[in-house]
Short mmCIF file of C-alpha atoms and ligand atoms in Angstrom, two decimals:
data_model
loop_
_atom_site.label_atom_id
_atom_site.label_comp_id
_atom_site.label_asym_id
_atom_site.label_seq_id
_atom_site.Cartn_x
_atom_site.Cartn_y
_atom_site.Cartn_z
CA MET A 84 85.22 93.93 60.11
CA GLN A 85 85.11 97.22 58.21
CA GLU A 86 87.77 97.38 55.48
CA LEU A 87 90.50 99.90 56.29
CA GLU A 88 91.05 102.85 53.95
CA SER A 89 93.56 105.72 53.88
CA LYS A 90 92.15 108.71 55.78
CA LYS A 91 92.84 112.44 55.70
CA ILE A 92 93.04 113.52 59.32
CA ILE A 93 93.76 116.87 60.94
CA ALA A 94 95.49 116.10 64.22
CA LEU A 95 95.84 118.61 67.03
CA MET A 96 98.36 118.65 69.84
CA SER A 97 99.33 121.13 72.48
CA GLY A 98 101.87 119.86 74.95
CA THR A 99 102.98 120.82 78.43
CA SER A 100 105.07 123.70 77.03
CA CYS A 101 101.83 125.34 75.90
CA ASP A 102 103.91 127.13 73.23
CA SER A 103 101.45 126.58 70.37
CA ILE A 104 98.63 124.43 69.08
CA ASP A 105 100.39 122.13 66.64
CA ALA A 106 97.96 121.19 63.88
CA GLY A 107 98.74 118.96 60.96
CA LEU A 108 96.94 117.48 58.01
CA CYS A 109 98.08 113.86 57.81
CA ILE A 110 97.32 110.87 55.64
CA VAL A 111 97.15 107.65 57.62
CA ASN A 112 97.18 104.43 55.64
CA PRO A 113 95.85 100.92 56.39
CA ASP A 114 99.42 99.74 57.13
CA LEU A 115 99.39 102.47 59.87
CA SER A 116 102.05 104.55 58.12
CA CYS A 117 101.49 108.29 58.33
CA ARG A 118 102.51 111.24 56.13
CA LEU A 119 102.34 114.89 57.14
CA VAL A 120 100.87 116.96 54.28
CA HIS A 121 100.88 120.35 55.99
CA GLY A 122 101.53 121.46 59.56
CA ILE A 123 101.11 124.76 61.37
CA ASN A 124 102.12 126.03 64.82
CA TYR A 125 99.03 128.05 65.68
CA LYS A 126 99.77 130.50 68.48
CA TYR A 127 97.29 130.74 71.33
CA PRO A 128 95.89 134.26 71.69
CA GLU A 129 98.03 135.96 74.35
CA HIS A 130 95.37 136.16 77.07
CA ILE A 131 94.22 132.58 76.55
CA GLN A 132 97.80 131.36 76.94
CA ALA A 133 98.22 133.49 80.08
CA LYS A 134 95.00 132.02 81.47
CA LEU A 135 96.30 128.48 80.76
CA PHE A 136 99.49 129.21 82.72
CA GLN A 137 97.22 130.45 85.50
CA LEU A 138 95.39 127.10 85.44
CA PHE A 139 98.75 125.27 85.60
CA SER A 140 99.75 127.32 88.63
CA GLY A 141 96.65 126.10 90.45
CA ASP A 142 95.36 129.63 90.82
CA ALA A 143 92.01 128.93 89.12
CA THR A 144 88.38 128.28 89.94
CA VAL A 145 86.06 125.59 88.57
CA LYS A 146 84.47 128.40 86.54
CA ASP A 147 87.87 129.17 84.92
CA ILE A 148 88.33 125.51 83.97
CA CYS A 149 84.79 125.27 82.61
CA GLN A 150 85.20 128.39 80.48
CA MET A 151 88.69 127.50 79.26
CA ASN A 152 87.50 124.08 78.07
CA PHE A 153 85.23 125.80 75.57
CA ALA A 154 87.65 128.67 74.79
CA VAL A 155 90.50 126.26 74.03
CA GLY A 156 88.06 124.20 71.92
CA LYS A 157 87.45 127.35 69.86
CA CYS A 158 91.18 127.95 69.44
CA PHE A 159 91.69 124.35 68.31
CA ALA A 160 88.82 124.78 65.81
CA GLN A 161 90.41 127.99 64.51
CA ALA A 162 93.70 126.16 63.97
CA CYS A 163 91.81 123.46 62.00
CA ASN A 164 89.96 126.06 59.95
CA VAL A 165 93.27 127.61 58.85
CA ILE A 166 94.25 124.24 57.37
CA ILE A 167 90.74 123.54 56.02
CA SER A 168 90.67 126.90 54.17
CA GLU A 169 93.74 125.78 52.22
CA HIS A 170 93.29 122.01 51.92
CA GLY A 171 89.56 121.37 52.33
CA LYS A 172 87.86 119.24 54.95
CA PRO A 173 89.57 116.13 56.29
CA ASP A 174 87.74 112.85 56.88
CA PHE A 175 87.87 113.65 60.58
CA ILE A 176 89.83 115.46 63.30
CA SER A 177 91.88 113.85 66.05
CA SER A 178 92.59 116.10 69.02
CA HIS A 179 94.85 115.41 71.97
CA GLY A 180 93.62 118.53 73.76
CA GLN A 181 95.52 120.64 76.26
CA THR A 182 96.51 118.82 79.42
CA ILE A 183 95.79 120.97 82.43
CA TYR A 184 96.27 118.27 85.05
CA HIS A 185 97.73 114.79 85.06
CA PHE A 186 97.69 112.74 88.26
CA PRO A 187 99.05 109.22 87.63
CA PHE A 188 99.34 108.30 91.33
CA ASP A 189 97.30 105.65 93.05
CA GLU A 190 96.16 107.79 95.98
CA LYS A 191 92.81 106.78 97.39
CA LEU A 192 89.84 108.58 98.94
CA ASP A 193 87.42 106.25 100.77
CA GLY A 194 89.17 103.41 98.95
CA ILE A 195 88.43 105.01 95.57
CA SER A 196 91.39 105.72 93.27
CA LEU A 197 92.15 109.35 92.46
CA LYS A 198 94.33 108.50 89.45
CA SER A 199 93.15 110.94 86.79
CA THR A 200 93.94 113.23 83.89
CA LEU A 201 92.27 116.25 82.31
CA GLN A 202 92.69 117.45 78.73
CA ILE A 203 90.59 120.46 77.76
CA GLY A 204 89.58 121.83 74.34
CA GLU A 205 85.95 120.74 74.06
CA SER A 206 85.67 118.35 71.10
CA SER A 207 81.99 119.21 70.47
CA VAL A 208 83.08 122.80 69.87
CA ILE A 209 85.77 121.63 67.42
CA ALA A 210 83.25 119.36 65.64
CA GLN A 211 80.57 122.07 65.37
CA GLU A 212 82.94 124.86 64.32
CA THR A 213 84.65 122.80 61.64
CA GLY A 214 81.81 120.53 60.53
CA CYS A 215 84.08 117.49 61.05
CA LEU A 216 83.68 114.46 63.28
CA THR A 217 86.21 114.89 66.09
CA ILE A 218 87.97 112.19 68.10
CA SER A 219 89.53 113.20 71.41
CA ASN A 220 90.14 112.26 75.07
CA PHE A 221 92.56 109.39 74.53
CA ARG A 222 94.10 109.17 77.97
CA GLU A 223 91.02 108.42 80.06
CA ALA A 224 90.36 104.86 78.86
CA ASP A 225 93.94 103.85 79.66
CA ILE A 226 93.62 105.19 83.22
CA ALA A 227 90.24 103.50 83.55
CA ASN A 228 92.19 100.30 82.80
CA GLY A 229 94.64 100.90 85.60
CA GLY A 230 97.27 102.60 83.39
CA ASP A 231 98.94 105.98 83.74
CA GLY A 232 97.28 107.35 80.58
CA ALA A 233 100.78 108.14 79.28
CA PRO A 234 103.02 107.92 77.36
CA LEU A 235 100.70 107.24 74.39
CA VAL A 236 103.10 108.12 71.57
CA CYS A 237 104.89 104.78 72.19
CA PHE A 238 102.17 103.15 70.10
CA ALA A 239 103.20 105.20 67.04
CA ASP A 240 106.91 104.73 67.74
CA GLU A 241 106.42 100.97 67.71
CA LYS A 242 104.51 101.04 64.43
CA TRP A 243 107.03 103.29 62.71
CA PHE A 244 110.40 102.17 64.13
CA LYS A 245 109.95 98.44 64.78
CA PRO A 246 110.08 97.54 61.05
CA LEU A 247 113.52 99.24 60.80
CA LYS A 248 115.06 96.36 62.79
CA LYS A 249 117.42 98.33 65.03
CA ASN A 250 117.36 98.99 68.76
CA PHE A 251 116.11 102.54 69.27
CA CYS A 252 115.51 104.97 72.09
CA VAL A 253 112.94 107.23 70.49
CA GLN A 254 113.15 110.31 72.66
CA ASN A 255 110.69 113.17 72.64
CA ILE A 256 111.87 116.38 74.29
CA GLY A 257 108.81 118.59 74.74
CA GLY A 258 107.97 120.27 78.03
CA ILE A 259 108.53 116.85 79.60
CA SER A 260 110.84 114.21 78.06
CA ASN A 261 109.60 110.74 77.25
CA VAL A 262 111.33 107.75 75.69
CA THR A 263 110.04 104.77 73.76
CA VAL A 264 112.40 101.80 73.58
CA VAL A 265 111.75 99.99 70.31
CA SER A 266 113.94 96.97 69.70
CA LYS A 267 114.28 93.86 67.57
CA GLU A 268 113.83 91.37 70.40
CA HIS A 269 111.96 93.02 73.26
CA ALA A 270 108.42 94.24 73.74
CA THR A 271 108.25 98.01 73.28
CA PHE A 272 108.30 99.94 76.52
CA GLY A 273 108.51 103.57 77.48
CA PHE A 274 108.35 106.14 80.25
CA ASP A 275 108.85 109.81 81.01
CA THR A 276 112.54 110.41 81.72
CA GLY A 277 111.85 113.73 83.48
CA PRO A 278 111.95 117.38 82.47
CA GLY A 279 112.30 118.41 78.84
CA ASN A 280 112.23 122.12 78.17
CA VAL A 281 110.02 123.01 81.12
CA LEU A 282 112.83 124.04 83.48
CA ILE A 283 114.88 125.73 80.75
CA ASP A 284 111.85 127.71 79.53
CA TYR A 285 111.04 128.82 83.06
CA ALA A 286 114.55 130.13 83.73
CA VAL A 287 114.80 131.80 80.32
CA LYS A 288 111.48 133.56 80.92
CA LYS A 289 112.48 134.61 84.43
CA TYR A 290 115.99 135.92 83.69
CA PHE A 291 115.87 136.87 80.00
CA ASN A 292 112.15 137.55 79.43
CA LYS A 293 112.15 135.26 76.39
CA PRO A 294 109.84 132.27 75.83
CA TYR A 295 112.69 129.82 75.24
CA ASP A 296 116.45 129.57 74.65
CA GLU A 297 116.50 129.84 70.87
CA ASN A 298 118.91 127.27 69.44
CA GLY A 299 120.44 126.91 72.91
CA GLU A 300 122.43 130.14 72.53
CA ILE A 301 122.12 131.22 76.17
CA ALA A 302 123.14 127.77 77.44
CA ASN A 303 126.05 127.76 75.01
CA SER A 304 127.28 131.06 76.44
CA GLY A 305 127.12 129.80 80.05
CA MET A 306 129.00 127.29 82.17
CA ILE A 307 127.58 124.20 83.82
CA SER A 308 127.68 124.23 87.61
CA GLU A 309 128.66 120.60 88.24
CA SER A 310 127.77 120.78 91.94
CA TRP A 311 124.27 122.17 91.33
CA LEU A 312 123.76 119.66 88.49
CA GLU A 313 124.65 116.73 90.76
CA CYS A 314 122.32 118.09 93.44
CA LEU A 315 119.41 118.39 90.95
CA LEU A 316 120.05 114.84 89.72
CA GLN A 317 119.32 113.50 93.21
CA ASP A 318 115.58 114.04 92.72
CA GLU A 319 113.67 110.85 93.55
CA TYR A 320 111.76 110.84 90.24
CA TYR A 321 114.93 109.86 88.34
CA PHE A 322 115.39 106.76 90.50
CA LYS A 323 111.81 105.50 90.31
CA ASN A 324 111.30 102.34 88.24
CA PRO A 325 109.20 102.57 85.05
CA PRO A 326 106.41 102.62 84.02
CA LYS A 327 106.29 106.21 85.25
CA THR A 328 104.99 109.52 84.00
CA THR A 329 105.34 113.05 85.20
CA GLY A 330 104.25 116.57 84.30
CA ARG A 331 104.01 120.20 85.25
CA GLU A 332 102.29 119.20 88.47
CA TYR A 333 105.64 117.82 89.66
CA PHE A 334 108.15 120.00 87.80
CA SER A 335 106.10 123.02 88.86
CA SER A 336 107.00 126.68 89.40
CA GLU A 337 107.41 125.95 93.13
CA TYR A 338 109.73 123.04 92.32
CA ILE A 339 111.88 125.26 90.11
CA GLU A 340 111.87 128.24 92.47
CA ASN A 341 112.96 125.93 95.26
CA ALA A 342 115.79 124.53 93.11
CA LEU A 343 116.87 128.05 92.07
CA ARG A 344 117.69 128.89 95.69
CA PHE A 345 120.89 126.86 95.23
CA ALA A 346 121.61 127.99 91.67
CA PRO A 347 124.77 129.71 90.42
CA LYS A 348 124.66 133.53 90.33
CA GLU A 349 124.98 134.05 86.57
CA PRO A 350 121.64 133.52 84.77
CA LYS A 351 123.39 132.07 81.72
CA ASP A 352 125.03 129.45 83.96
CA VAL A 353 121.60 128.60 85.38
CA VAL A 354 120.29 127.98 81.86
CA ALA A 355 123.40 125.98 80.92
CA THR A 356 123.02 123.78 84.01
CA LEU A 357 119.28 123.20 83.53
CA THR A 358 119.98 122.27 79.90
CA ALA A 359 122.65 119.84 81.09
CA LEU A 360 120.16 118.44 83.62
CA THR A 361 117.67 117.65 80.87
CA ALA A 362 120.40 115.90 78.85
CA LYS A 363 122.00 114.03 81.74
CA SER A 364 118.70 112.86 83.25
CA ILE A 365 117.87 111.32 79.88
CA ALA A 366 121.29 109.63 79.60
CA GLN A 367 121.07 108.34 83.19
CA ALA A 368 117.54 107.01 82.64
CA TYR A 369 118.93 104.86 79.82
CA GLU A 370 121.78 103.62 82.02
CA ARG A 371 119.37 102.67 84.81
CA PHE A 372 116.33 101.40 82.95
CA VAL A 373 117.20 100.67 79.30
CA TYR A 374 120.77 99.40 78.77
CA PRO A 375 120.43 96.58 81.35
CA SER A 376 117.81 94.93 79.11
CA VAL A 377 118.31 96.38 75.61
CA ASP A 378 121.51 97.05 73.70
CA ILE A 379 120.71 100.41 72.10
CA ASN A 380 122.19 101.33 68.69
CA GLU A 381 120.55 104.67 68.16
CA VAL A 382 118.81 107.56 69.94
CA VAL A 383 116.30 109.49 67.80
CA ILE A 384 115.27 112.90 69.15
CA GLY A 385 112.00 114.70 68.42
CA GLY A 386 110.00 117.61 69.84
CA GLY A 387 111.12 121.22 70.29
CA GLY A 388 114.23 120.15 72.23
CA ALA A 389 115.72 118.82 68.98
CA TYR A 390 116.25 122.48 67.96
CA ASN A 391 118.26 123.34 71.08
CA HIS A 392 121.90 122.92 69.93
CA ALA A 393 123.28 123.07 73.47
CA LEU A 394 120.91 120.32 74.60
CA MET A 395 121.91 118.14 71.64
CA LYS A 396 125.61 118.81 72.33
CA TYR A 397 125.25 117.80 75.99
CA LEU A 398 123.28 114.70 75.02
CA ARG A 399 126.05 113.66 72.65
CA HIS A 400 128.50 114.14 75.51
CA TYR A 401 126.52 112.12 78.09
CA LEU A 402 125.51 109.22 75.80
CA PRO A 403 127.92 106.31 75.24
CA LYS A 404 130.18 106.89 72.23
CA HIS A 405 128.91 103.86 70.28
CA VAL A 406 125.29 105.09 70.32
CA ASP A 407 124.29 107.16 67.26
CA LEU A 408 122.37 110.37 67.95
CA LYS A 409 119.89 111.49 65.28
CA THR A 410 116.67 113.46 65.04
CA HIS A 411 113.37 112.32 63.55
CA GLU A 412 114.14 114.27 60.37
CA ALA A 413 116.61 111.48 59.48
CA TYR A 414 113.53 109.24 59.14
CA GLY A 415 111.38 111.73 57.23
CA ILE A 416 109.37 112.61 60.36
CA SER A 417 109.15 116.27 61.34
CA ASN A 418 110.63 116.96 64.81
CA ASN A 419 108.02 119.65 65.21
CA PHE A 420 105.00 117.57 64.15
CA LYS A 421 105.96 114.10 65.34
CA GLU A 422 103.35 114.09 68.13
CA VAL A 423 100.73 115.49 65.76
CA MET A 424 101.42 112.55 63.44
CA ALA A 425 101.20 110.16 66.39
CA PHE A 426 97.77 111.50 67.36
CA ALA A 427 96.61 111.23 63.74
CA LEU A 428 97.49 107.53 64.01
CA LEU A 429 95.81 107.11 67.40
CA GLY A 430 92.65 108.77 66.01
CA TYR A 431 92.74 106.51 62.94
CA CYS A 432 92.77 103.49 65.24
CA THR A 433 89.89 104.85 67.32
CA TYR A 434 87.91 105.39 64.11
CA TYR A 435 88.42 101.76 63.06
CA ASN A 436 88.15 100.30 66.55
CA ILE A 437 91.79 99.15 66.65
CA THR A 438 93.44 99.01 70.10
CA ASN A 439 95.88 101.91 70.45
CA ASN A 440 97.54 101.77 73.86
CA LEU A 441 100.63 99.78 74.82
CA PRO A 442 100.27 98.35 78.35
CA ASP A 443 104.07 97.97 78.66
CA CYS A 444 104.33 101.75 78.33
CA THR A 445 101.35 102.92 80.36
CA GLY A 446 100.95 100.09 82.87
CA ALA A 447 97.33 99.43 81.80
CA ARG A 448 95.83 96.02 82.46
CA LYS A 449 95.02 95.41 78.80
CA ARG A 450 95.04 96.79 75.28
CA THR A 451 92.10 99.13 74.76
CA VAL A 452 90.63 101.36 72.07
CA LEU A 453 91.34 104.84 73.42
CA GLY A 454 89.38 107.95 72.39
CA LYS A 455 85.85 109.33 72.24
CA VAL A 456 83.84 110.62 69.29
CA ALA A 457 82.02 113.96 68.94
CA ASN A 458 79.74 114.15 65.92
CA CYS A 459 79.24 117.33 63.94
N1 ADP B 1171 114.61 126.78 67.94
C1 ADP B 1171 114.51 126.33 69.21
N2 ADP B 1171 115.58 126.43 70.04
C2 ADP B 1171 115.52 125.98 71.32
N3 ADP B 1171 114.43 125.43 71.86
C3 ADP B 1171 113.33 125.30 71.09
C4 ADP B 1171 113.31 125.73 69.73
N4 ADP B 1171 112.09 125.46 69.22
C5 ADP B 1171 111.38 124.89 70.22
N5 ADP B 1171 112.11 124.81 71.34
C6 ADP B 1171 111.72 124.29 72.66
O1 ADP B 1171 110.71 123.33 72.50
C7 ADP B 1171 109.57 123.64 73.31
C8 ADP B 1171 108.32 123.18 72.63
O2 ADP B 1171 108.48 121.84 72.30
P1 ADP B 1171 107.23 120.91 72.02
O3 ADP B 1171 107.75 119.67 71.41
O4 ADP B 1171 106.21 121.70 71.27
O5 ADP B 1171 106.75 120.64 73.50
P2 ADP B 1171 105.29 120.40 74.05
O6 ADP B 1171 104.85 119.10 73.46
O7 ADP B 1171 105.47 120.36 75.52
O8 ADP B 1171 104.48 121.58 73.59
C9 ADP B 1171 109.63 125.16 73.49
O9 ADP B 1171 108.96 125.55 74.65
C10 ADP B 1171 111.14 125.39 73.54
O10 ADP B 1171 111.62 125.17 74.82
MG1 MG B 1172 104.30 122.40 71.83
#
């Protein structure tokens, strides 16, 4: 077997929020530890981002998807080149891509499974425009093995939190929220708890014409409608047993518009209630699916939701008093670049042919080496 060495990797991530391409230069070491050297939030050009939201809404042709795969690849390459101009070339690039559709359901057509996922941002474009070998398309191999292709970050959470010998819920709050349960005694498992910022962002855009509720100020100025909150919490997704994943296909504009028909009148109360929904659905997911098997000591939050003070306040309120609530920063991991660091690690494993999925998180039949290589 090839001897492992530390590698300089630029990792690229753009999540369901589609707020920016997060790019980070990371050093990944043979013990699978990872250090972020420099990270940037590279904004999509306005019209590209608008076109992506059009793809999400389903109002797109095959031609749009084909063109956007290459256009997003160029944007990802531009983000890399910003880092390369300052820090030089990495050993290779690891790109998650931009998810435009994720369908983890076992529906069949002529007996053939339609379970599938699609991340765009053509890796050959990234490789050619940067001159760096590029690893990408991690989710497909897990689905090909019967898994959901998500959540993949659990692999990194296990590597980084297991040695700390506590029982953690490592909770990412991006567009969608996902948890990894890392404990002393049990095998690591994880699942998507439900919406992250996706509903909040939608309402804030609709009523306040802002991209997100900065620091949770709008939610903090509003009042939670307990009756609407309880109604929203009846959604069947929250009751489904893990492993489970979800996305924008489920928590879609139609879903939100439908829910808004029963919303309180004041827009700030709508934002407060949707923020409470994100927090309470996370807390309830732990009560249903985590606490019965694992005695949790600590919840560690990452992703953009960690910056929403109202969301953090509600989480503190809904979690049991004895559970500590921290963010990744307490462990020297950037809340903003946590997933970037995770995909640097996944790419490192692909490069060295080390399995990098966790079947207890994705439901796959076996451990597999995820990811494909585009040469430059
Ligand atoms: N300062 C902030 N205050 C409140 N919310 C924030 C802040 N910064 C980021 N966010 C939220 O986090 C989201 C982006 O989180 P991110 O982890 O990048 O998600 P994704 O992986 O889906 O792109 C934004 O859309 C916004 O809702
Ligand atoms: Mg993002």
